[in-house]
PDB file of C-alpha atoms in Angstrom:
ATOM      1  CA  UNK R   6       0.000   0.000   0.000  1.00 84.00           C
ATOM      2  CA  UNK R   7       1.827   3.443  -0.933  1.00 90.00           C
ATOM      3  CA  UNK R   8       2.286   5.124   1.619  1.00 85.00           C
ATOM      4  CA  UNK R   9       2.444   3.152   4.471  1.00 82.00           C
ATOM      5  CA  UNK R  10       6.616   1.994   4.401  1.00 87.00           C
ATOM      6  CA  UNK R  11       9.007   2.925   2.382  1.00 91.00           C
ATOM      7  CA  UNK R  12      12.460   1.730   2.971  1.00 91.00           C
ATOM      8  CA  UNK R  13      15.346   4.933   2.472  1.00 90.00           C
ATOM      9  CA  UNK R  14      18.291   3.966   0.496  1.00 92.00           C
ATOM     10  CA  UNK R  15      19.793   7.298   1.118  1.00 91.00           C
ATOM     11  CA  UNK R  16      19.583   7.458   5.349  1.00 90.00           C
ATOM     12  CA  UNK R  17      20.097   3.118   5.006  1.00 92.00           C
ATOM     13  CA  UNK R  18      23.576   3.726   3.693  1.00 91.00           C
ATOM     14  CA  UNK R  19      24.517   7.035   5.951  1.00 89.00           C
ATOM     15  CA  UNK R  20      23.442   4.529   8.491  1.00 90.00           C
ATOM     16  CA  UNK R  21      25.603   1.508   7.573  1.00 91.00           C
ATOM     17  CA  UNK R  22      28.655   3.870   6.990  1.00 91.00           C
ATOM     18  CA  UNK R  23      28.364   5.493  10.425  1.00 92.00           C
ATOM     19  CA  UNK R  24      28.279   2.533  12.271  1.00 91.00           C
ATOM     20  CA  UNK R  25      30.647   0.866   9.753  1.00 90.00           C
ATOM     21  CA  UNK R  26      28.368  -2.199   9.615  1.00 92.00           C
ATOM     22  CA  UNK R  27      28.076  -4.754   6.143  1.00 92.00           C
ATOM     23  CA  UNK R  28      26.516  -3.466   2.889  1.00 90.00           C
ATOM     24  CA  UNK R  29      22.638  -4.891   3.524  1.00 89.00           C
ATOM     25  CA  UNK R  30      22.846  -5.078   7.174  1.00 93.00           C
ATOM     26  CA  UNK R  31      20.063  -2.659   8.114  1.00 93.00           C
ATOM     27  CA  UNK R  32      17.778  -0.534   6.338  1.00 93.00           C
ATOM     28  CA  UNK R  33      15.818   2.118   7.231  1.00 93.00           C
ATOM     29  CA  UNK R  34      12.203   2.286   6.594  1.00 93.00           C
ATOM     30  CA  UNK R  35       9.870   5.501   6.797  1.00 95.00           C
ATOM     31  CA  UNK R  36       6.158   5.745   6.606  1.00 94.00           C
ATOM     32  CA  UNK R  37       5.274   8.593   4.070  1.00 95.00           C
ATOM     33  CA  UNK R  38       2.268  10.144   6.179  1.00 96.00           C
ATOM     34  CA  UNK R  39       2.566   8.577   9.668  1.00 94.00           C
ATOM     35  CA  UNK R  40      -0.278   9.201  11.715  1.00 92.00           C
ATOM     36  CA  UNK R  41      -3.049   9.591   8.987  1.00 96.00           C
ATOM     37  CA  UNK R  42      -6.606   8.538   9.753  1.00 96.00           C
ATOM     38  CA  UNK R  43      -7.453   8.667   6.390  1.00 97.00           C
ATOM     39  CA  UNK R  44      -4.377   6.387   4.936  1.00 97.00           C
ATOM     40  CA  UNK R  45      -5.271   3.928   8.150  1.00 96.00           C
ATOM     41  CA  UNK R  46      -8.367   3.649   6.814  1.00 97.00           C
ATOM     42  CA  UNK R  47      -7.999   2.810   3.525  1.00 97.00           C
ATOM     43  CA  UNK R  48      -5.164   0.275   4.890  1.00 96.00           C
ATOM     44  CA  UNK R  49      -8.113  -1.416   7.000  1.00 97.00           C
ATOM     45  CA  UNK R  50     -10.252  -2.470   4.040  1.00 97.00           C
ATOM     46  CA  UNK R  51      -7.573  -3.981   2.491  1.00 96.00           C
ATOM     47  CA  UNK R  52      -6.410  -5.779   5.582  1.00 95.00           C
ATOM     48  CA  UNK R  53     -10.178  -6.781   6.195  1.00 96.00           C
ATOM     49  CA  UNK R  54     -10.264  -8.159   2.492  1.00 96.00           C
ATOM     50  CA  UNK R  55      -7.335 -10.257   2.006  1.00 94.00           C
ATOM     51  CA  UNK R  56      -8.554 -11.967   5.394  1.00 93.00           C
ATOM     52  CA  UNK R  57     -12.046 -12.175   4.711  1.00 94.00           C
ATOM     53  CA  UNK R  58     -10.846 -14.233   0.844  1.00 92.00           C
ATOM     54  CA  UNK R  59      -8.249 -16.111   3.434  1.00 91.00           C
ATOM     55  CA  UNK R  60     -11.297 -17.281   5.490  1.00 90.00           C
ATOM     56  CA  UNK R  61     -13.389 -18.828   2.096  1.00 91.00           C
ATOM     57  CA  UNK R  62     -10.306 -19.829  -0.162  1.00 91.00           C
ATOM     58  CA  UNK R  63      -7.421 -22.504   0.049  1.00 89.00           C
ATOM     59  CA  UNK R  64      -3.776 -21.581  -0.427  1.00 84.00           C
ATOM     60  CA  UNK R  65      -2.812 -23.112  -3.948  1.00 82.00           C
ATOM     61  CA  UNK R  66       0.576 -22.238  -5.093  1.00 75.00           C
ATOM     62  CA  UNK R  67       3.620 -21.035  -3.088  1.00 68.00           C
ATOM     63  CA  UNK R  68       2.823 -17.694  -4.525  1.00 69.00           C
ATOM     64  CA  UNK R  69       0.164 -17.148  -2.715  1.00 73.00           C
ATOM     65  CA  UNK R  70      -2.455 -17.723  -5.457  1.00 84.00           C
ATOM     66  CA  UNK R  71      -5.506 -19.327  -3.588  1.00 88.00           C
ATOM     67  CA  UNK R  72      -8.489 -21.885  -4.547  1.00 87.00           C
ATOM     68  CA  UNK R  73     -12.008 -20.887  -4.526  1.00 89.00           C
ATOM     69  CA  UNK R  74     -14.888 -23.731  -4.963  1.00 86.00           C
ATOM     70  CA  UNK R  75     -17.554 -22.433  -7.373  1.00 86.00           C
ATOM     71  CA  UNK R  76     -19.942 -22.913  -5.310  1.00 86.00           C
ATOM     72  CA  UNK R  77     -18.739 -20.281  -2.653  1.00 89.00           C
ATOM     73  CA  UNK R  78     -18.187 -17.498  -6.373  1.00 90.00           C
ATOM     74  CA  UNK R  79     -21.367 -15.643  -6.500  1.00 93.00           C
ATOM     75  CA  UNK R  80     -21.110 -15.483  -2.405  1.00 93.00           C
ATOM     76  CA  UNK R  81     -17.193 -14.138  -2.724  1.00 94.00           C
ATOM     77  CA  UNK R  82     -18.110 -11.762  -5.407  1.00 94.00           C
ATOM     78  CA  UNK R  83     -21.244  -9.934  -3.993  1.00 95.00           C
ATOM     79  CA  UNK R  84     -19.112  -9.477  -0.558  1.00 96.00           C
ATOM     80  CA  UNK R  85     -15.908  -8.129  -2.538  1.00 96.00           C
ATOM     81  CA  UNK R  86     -17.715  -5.749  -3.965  1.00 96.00           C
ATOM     82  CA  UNK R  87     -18.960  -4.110  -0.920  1.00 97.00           C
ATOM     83  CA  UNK R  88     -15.159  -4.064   0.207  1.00 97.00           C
ATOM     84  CA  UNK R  89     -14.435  -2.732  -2.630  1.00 97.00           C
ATOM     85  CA  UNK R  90     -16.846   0.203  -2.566  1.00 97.00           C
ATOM     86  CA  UNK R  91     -15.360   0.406   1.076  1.00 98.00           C
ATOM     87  CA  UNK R  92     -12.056   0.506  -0.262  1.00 97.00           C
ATOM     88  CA  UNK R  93     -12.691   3.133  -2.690  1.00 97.00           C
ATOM     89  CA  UNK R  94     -14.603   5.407  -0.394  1.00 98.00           C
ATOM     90  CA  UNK R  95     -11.943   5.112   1.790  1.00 97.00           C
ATOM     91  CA  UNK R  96      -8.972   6.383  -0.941  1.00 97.00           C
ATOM     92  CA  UNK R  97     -11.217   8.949  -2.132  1.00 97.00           C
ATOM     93  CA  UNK R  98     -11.347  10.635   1.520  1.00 97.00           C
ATOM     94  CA  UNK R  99      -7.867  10.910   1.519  1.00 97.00           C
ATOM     95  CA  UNK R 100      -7.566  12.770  -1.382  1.00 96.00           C
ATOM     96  CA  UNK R 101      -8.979  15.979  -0.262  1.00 97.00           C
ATOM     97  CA  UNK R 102      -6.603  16.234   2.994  1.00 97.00           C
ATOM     98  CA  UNK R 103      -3.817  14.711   1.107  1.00 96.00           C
ATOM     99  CA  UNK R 104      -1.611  18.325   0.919  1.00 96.00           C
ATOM    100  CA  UNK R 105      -2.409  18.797   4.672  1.00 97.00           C
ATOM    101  CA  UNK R 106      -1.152  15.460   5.316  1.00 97.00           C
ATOM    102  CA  UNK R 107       1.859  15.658   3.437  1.00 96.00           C
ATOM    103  CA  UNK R 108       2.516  19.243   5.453  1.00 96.00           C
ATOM    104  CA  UNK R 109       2.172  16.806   8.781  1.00 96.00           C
ATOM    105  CA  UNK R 110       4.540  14.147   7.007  1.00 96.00           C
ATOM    106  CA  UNK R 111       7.463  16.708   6.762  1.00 96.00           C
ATOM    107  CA  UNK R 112       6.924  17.994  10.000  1.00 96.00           C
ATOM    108  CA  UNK R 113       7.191  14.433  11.621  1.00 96.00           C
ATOM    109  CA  UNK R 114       9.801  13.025   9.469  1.00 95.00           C
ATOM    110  CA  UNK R 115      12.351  15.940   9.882  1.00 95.00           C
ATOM    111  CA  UNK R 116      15.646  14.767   7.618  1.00 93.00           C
ATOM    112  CA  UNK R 117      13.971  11.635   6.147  1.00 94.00           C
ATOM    113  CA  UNK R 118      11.073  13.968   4.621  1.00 94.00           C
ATOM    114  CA  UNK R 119      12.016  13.746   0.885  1.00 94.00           C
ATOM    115  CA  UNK R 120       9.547  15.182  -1.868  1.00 94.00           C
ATOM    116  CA  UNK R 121      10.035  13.122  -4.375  1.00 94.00           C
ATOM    117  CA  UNK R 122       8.914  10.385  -2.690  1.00 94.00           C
ATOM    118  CA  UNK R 123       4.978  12.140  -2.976  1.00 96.00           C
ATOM    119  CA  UNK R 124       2.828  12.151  -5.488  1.00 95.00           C
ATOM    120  CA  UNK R 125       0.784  15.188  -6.652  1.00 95.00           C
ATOM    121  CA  UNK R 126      -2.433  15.622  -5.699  1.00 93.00           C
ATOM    122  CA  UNK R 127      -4.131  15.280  -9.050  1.00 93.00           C
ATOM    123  CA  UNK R 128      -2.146  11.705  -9.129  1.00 95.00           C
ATOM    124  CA  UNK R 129      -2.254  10.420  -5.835  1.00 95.00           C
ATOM    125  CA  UNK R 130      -5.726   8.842  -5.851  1.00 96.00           C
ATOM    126  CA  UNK R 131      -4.152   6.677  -8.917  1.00 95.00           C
ATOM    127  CA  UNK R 132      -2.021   4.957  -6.393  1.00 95.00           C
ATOM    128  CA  UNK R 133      -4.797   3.008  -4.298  1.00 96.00           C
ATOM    129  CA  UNK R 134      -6.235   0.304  -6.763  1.00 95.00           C
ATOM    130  CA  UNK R 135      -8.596  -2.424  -5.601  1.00 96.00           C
ATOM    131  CA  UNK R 136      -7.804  -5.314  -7.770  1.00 92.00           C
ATOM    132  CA  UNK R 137      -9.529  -9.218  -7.759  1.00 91.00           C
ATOM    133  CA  UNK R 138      -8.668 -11.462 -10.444  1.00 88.00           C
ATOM    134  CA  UNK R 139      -9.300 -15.087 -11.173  1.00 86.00           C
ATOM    135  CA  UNK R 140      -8.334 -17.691 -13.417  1.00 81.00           C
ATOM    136  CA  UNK R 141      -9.256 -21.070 -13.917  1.00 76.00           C
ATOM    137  CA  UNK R 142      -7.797 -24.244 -12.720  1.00 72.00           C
ATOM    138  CA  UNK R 143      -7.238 -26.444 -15.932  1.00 61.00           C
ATOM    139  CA  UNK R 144      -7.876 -29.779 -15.815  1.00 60.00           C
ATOM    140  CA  UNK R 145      -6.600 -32.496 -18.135  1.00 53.00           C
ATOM    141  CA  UNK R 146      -8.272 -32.947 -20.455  1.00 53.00           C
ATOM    142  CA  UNK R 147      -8.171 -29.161 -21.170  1.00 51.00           C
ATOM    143  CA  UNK R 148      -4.760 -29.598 -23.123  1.00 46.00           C
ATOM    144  CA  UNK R 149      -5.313 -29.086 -26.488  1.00 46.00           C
ATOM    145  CA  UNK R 150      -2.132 -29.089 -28.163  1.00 48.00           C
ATOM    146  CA  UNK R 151      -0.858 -30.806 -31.162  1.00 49.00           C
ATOM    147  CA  UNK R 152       1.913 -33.186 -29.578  1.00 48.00           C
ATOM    148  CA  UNK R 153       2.273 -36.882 -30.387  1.00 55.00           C
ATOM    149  CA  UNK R 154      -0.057 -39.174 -28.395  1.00 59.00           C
ATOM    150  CA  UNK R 155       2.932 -40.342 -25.824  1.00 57.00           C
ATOM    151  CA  UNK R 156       3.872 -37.297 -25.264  1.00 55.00           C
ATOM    152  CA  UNK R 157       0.430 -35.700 -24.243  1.00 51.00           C
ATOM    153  CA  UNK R 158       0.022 -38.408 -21.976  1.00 63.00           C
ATOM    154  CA  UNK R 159       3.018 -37.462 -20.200  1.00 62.00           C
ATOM    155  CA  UNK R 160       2.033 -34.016 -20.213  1.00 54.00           C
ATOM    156  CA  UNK R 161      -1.816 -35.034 -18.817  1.00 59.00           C
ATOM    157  CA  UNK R 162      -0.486 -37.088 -16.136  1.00 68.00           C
ATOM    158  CA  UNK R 163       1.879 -34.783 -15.129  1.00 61.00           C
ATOM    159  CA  UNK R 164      -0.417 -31.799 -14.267  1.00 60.00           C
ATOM    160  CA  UNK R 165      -3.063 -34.168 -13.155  1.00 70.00           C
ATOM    161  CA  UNK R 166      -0.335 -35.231 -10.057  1.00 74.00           C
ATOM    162  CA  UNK R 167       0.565 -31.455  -9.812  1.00 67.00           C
ATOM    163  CA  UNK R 168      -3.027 -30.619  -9.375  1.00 74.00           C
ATOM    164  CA  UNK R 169      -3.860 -33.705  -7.054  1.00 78.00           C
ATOM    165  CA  UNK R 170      -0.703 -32.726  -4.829  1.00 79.00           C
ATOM    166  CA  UNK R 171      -1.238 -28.939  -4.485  1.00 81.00           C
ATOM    167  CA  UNK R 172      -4.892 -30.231  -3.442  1.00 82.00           C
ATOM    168  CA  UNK R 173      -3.712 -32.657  -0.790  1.00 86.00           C
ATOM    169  CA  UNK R 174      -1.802 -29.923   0.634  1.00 86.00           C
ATOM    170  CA  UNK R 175      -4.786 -27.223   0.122  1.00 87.00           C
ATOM    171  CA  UNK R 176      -7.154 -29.452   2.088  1.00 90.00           C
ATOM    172  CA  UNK R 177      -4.761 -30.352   4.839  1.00 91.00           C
ATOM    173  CA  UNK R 178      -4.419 -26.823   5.343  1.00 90.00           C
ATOM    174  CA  UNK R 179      -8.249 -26.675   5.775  1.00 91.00           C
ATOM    175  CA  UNK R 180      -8.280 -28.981   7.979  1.00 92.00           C
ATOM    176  CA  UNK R 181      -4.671 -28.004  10.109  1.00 93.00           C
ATOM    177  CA  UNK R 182      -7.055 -24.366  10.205  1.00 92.00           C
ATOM    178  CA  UNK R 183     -10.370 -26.542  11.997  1.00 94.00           C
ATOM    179  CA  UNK R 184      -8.099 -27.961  14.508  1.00 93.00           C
ATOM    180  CA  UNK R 185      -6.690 -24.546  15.257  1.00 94.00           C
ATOM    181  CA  UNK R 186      -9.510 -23.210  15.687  1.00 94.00           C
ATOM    182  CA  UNK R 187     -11.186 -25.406  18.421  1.00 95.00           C
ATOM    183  CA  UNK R 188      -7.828 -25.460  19.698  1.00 94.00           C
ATOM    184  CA  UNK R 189      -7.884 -21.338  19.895  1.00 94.00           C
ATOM    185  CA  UNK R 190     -11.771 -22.006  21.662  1.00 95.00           C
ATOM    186  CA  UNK R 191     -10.131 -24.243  24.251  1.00 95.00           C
ATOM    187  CA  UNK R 192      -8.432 -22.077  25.283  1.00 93.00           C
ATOM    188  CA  UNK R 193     -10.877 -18.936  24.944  1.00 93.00           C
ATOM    189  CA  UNK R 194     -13.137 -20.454  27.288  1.00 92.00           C
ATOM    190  CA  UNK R 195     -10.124 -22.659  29.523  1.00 88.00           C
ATOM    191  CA  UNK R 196     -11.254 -21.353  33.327  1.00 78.00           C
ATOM    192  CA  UNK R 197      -7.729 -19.926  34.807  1.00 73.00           C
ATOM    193  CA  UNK R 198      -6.654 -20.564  38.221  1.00 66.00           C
ATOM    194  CA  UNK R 199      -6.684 -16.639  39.100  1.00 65.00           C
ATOM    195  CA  UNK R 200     -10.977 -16.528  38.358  1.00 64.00           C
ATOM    196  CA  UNK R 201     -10.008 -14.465  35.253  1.00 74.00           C
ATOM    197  CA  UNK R 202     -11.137 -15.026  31.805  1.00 76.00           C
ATOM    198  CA  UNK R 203      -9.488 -14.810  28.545  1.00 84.00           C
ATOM    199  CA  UNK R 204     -11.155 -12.148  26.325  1.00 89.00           C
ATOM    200  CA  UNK R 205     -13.689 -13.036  24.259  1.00 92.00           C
ATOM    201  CA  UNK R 206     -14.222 -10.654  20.925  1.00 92.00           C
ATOM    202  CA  UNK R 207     -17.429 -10.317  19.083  1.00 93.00           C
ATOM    203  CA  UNK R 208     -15.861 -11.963  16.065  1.00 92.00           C
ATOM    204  CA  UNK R 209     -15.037 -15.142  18.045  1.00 94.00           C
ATOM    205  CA  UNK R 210     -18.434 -17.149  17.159  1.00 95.00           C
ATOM    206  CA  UNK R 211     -19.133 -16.157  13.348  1.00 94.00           C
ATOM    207  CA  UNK R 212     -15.361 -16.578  12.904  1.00 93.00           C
ATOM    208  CA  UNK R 213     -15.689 -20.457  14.242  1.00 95.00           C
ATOM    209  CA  UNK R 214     -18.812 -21.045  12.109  1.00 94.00           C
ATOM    210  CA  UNK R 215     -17.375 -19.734   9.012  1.00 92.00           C
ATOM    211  CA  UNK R 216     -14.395 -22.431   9.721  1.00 94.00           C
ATOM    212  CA  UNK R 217     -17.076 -24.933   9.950  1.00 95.00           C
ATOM    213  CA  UNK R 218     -18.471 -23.911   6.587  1.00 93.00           C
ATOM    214  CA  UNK R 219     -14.568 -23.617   5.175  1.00 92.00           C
ATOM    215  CA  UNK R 220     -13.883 -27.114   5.908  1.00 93.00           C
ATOM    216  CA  UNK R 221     -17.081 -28.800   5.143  1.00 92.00           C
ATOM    217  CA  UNK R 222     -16.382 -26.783   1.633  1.00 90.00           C
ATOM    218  CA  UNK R 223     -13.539 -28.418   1.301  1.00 90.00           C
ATOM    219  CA  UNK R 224     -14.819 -32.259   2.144  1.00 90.00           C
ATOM    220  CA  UNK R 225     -16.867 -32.047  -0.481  1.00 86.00           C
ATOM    221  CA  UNK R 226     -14.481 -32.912  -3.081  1.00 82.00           C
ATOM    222  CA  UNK R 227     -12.498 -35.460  -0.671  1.00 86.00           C
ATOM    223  CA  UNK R 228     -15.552 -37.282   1.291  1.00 88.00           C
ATOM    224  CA  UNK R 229     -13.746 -37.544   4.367  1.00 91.00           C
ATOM    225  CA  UNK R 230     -16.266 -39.198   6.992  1.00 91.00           C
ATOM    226  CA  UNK R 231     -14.211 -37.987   9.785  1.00 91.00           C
ATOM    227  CA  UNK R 232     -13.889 -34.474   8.931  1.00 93.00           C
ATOM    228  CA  UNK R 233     -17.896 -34.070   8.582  1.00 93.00           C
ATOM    229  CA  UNK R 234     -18.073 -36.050  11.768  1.00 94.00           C
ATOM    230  CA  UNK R 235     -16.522 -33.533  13.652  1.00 94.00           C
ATOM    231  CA  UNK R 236     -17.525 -30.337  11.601  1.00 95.00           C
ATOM    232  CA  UNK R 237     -21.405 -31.279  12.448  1.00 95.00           C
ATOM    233  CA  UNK R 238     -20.313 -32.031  15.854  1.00 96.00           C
ATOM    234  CA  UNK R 239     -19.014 -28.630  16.694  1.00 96.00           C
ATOM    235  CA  UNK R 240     -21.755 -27.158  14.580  1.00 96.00           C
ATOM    236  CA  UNK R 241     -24.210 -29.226  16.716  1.00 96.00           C
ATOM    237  CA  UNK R 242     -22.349 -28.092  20.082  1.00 96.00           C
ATOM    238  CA  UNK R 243     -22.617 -24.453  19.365  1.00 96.00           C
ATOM    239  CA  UNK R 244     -25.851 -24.566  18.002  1.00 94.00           C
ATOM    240  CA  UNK R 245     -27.533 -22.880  21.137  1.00 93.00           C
ATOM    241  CA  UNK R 246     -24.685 -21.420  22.161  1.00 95.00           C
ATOM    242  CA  UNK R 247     -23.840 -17.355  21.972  1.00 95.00           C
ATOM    243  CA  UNK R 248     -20.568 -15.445  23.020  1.00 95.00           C
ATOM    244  CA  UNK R 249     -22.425 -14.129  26.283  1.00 94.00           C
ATOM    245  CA  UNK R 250     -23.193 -17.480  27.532  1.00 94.00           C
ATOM    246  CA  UNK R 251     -20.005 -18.649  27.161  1.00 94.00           C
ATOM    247  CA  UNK R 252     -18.800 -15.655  28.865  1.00 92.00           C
ATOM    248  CA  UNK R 253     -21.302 -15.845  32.069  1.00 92.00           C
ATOM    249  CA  UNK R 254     -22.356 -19.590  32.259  1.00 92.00           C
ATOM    250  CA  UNK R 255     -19.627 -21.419  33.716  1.00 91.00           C
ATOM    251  CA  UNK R 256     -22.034 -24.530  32.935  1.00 94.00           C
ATOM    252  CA  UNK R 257     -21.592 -23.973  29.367  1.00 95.00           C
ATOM    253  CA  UNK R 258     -18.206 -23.430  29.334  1.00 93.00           C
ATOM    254  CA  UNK R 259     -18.016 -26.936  30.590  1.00 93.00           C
ATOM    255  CA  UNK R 260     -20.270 -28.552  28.435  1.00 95.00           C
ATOM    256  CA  UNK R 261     -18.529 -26.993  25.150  1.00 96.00           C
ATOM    257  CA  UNK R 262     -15.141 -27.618  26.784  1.00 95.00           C
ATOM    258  CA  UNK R 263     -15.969 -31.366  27.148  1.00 96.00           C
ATOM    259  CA  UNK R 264     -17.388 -31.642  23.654  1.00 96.00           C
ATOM    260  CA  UNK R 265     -14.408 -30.045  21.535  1.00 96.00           C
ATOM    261  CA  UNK R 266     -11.941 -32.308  23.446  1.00 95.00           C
ATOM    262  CA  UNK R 267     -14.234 -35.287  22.689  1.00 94.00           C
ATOM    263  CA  UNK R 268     -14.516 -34.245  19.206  1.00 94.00           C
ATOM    264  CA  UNK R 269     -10.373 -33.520  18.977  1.00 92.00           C
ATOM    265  CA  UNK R 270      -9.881 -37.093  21.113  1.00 89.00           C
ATOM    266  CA  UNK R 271     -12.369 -39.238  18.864  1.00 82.00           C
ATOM    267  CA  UNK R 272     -11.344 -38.488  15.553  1.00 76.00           C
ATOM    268  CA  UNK R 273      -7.442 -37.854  13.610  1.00 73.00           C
ATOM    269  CA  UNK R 274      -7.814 -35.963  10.437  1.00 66.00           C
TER     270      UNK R 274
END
């Protein structure tokens, strides 16, 4: 996100000569307009984005590229869209304080203030895009290419055990991300010694159920009878339960306490 760090060749070398310390030792990083609402803001939708698509997709490549099930697209795309009208309203409120802002900026920065490093105001508003793009995940038999017969086949079944391994790995992440999470309840509603609680947040109960829905997602292209086991055993748990009771009933602490380690204990997936 522009804006937020920029690293400062110029101050990173007067740095590592002064102390005499190795070429790419240290660096020294700068945010352009430190303290800014309105640049906080905009860096908030984004953050809220990438983890909302982190909580419906499965990591795919090493690059970060992540899986989507069709069945979850219309869902994904009606609920980017509001992020990204979020997102936009958010860039174009900066744009009218921007030249205040960047006053602030050279005030707080002192020596690492450098102008170049702004845009103008006319092109600043270019530098916050909100971008979503998919491609598909070829299968197979979508090669269409004019190779002898042994040869395609090598080709086919090489992408099909590509595909079928970067899957494996996808869905044990799902999974690896279930466990977590009734792990991360455990301990949420684990009674301490002192009387004190751990802090529940609001976003501790949707959060749990949307990891349900994840990983039940995900089963349905590997029928795994022990993963739905214990997805519509937690689901059944916390049915009747909300965030209050679990923060005032000590009885249902209990009960949900017992049932996640009975659900962890019964079943290894």
């Amino acid at each position: 996100l522009w804006g937020d760090n920029k690293q400062d060749k110029q101050k990173t070398e007067e740095l590592t000569n002064a102390e005499r310390a190795k070429r790419g030792s240290a660096r020294v990083n700068k945010s352009l307009l430190p303290d800014c609402p309105e640049l906080k803001a905009v860096a908030s939708v984004g953050a809220k984005a990438r983890n909302y698509l982190k909580s419906v997709s499965f990591l795919w490549t090493e690059r970060a590229h992540r899986l989507l099930p069709m069945s979850k697209y219309q869902e994904v795309i009606a609920d980017m869209r509001m992020f990204e009208q979020e997102f936009n309203d958010a860039a174009d409120a900066l744009v009218p304080v921007y030249v205040t802002r960047q006053y602030e900026a050279q005030q707080a920065l002192g020596g690492l203030y450098d102008p170049s490093d702004y845009p103008s105001a006319s092109e600043v508003r270019a530098c916050f895009k909100f971008v979503l793009e998919f491609a598909p995940v070829p299968e197979a038999g979508h090669f269409v290419v004019d190779l002898q017969n042994q040869a395609k086949d090598e080709l086919i079944e090489q992408f099909s055990r590509v595909s079928n391994h970067k899957w494996a790995a996808a869905f044990a992440g799902a999974c690896e991300e279930f466990r977590e999470c009734m792990q991360h309840l455990l301990e949420k509603i684990d009674d301490k010694d002192n009387g004190k609680q751990t802090r529940m947040y609001p976003s501790l109960m949707p959060n749990i159920r949307r990891l349900i829905e994840k990983v039940r997602t995900a089963n349905e292209f590997e029928g795994n009878a022990d993963v739905e086991a214990v997805a519509a055993g937690l689901e059944s748990l916390l049915s009747n339960v909300s965030l209050e009771s679990l923060k005032t009933n000590e009885s249902t602490r209990i009960k949900v306490r017992e049932g996640v380690n009975d659900l962890l204990s019964k079943f290894d997936f």
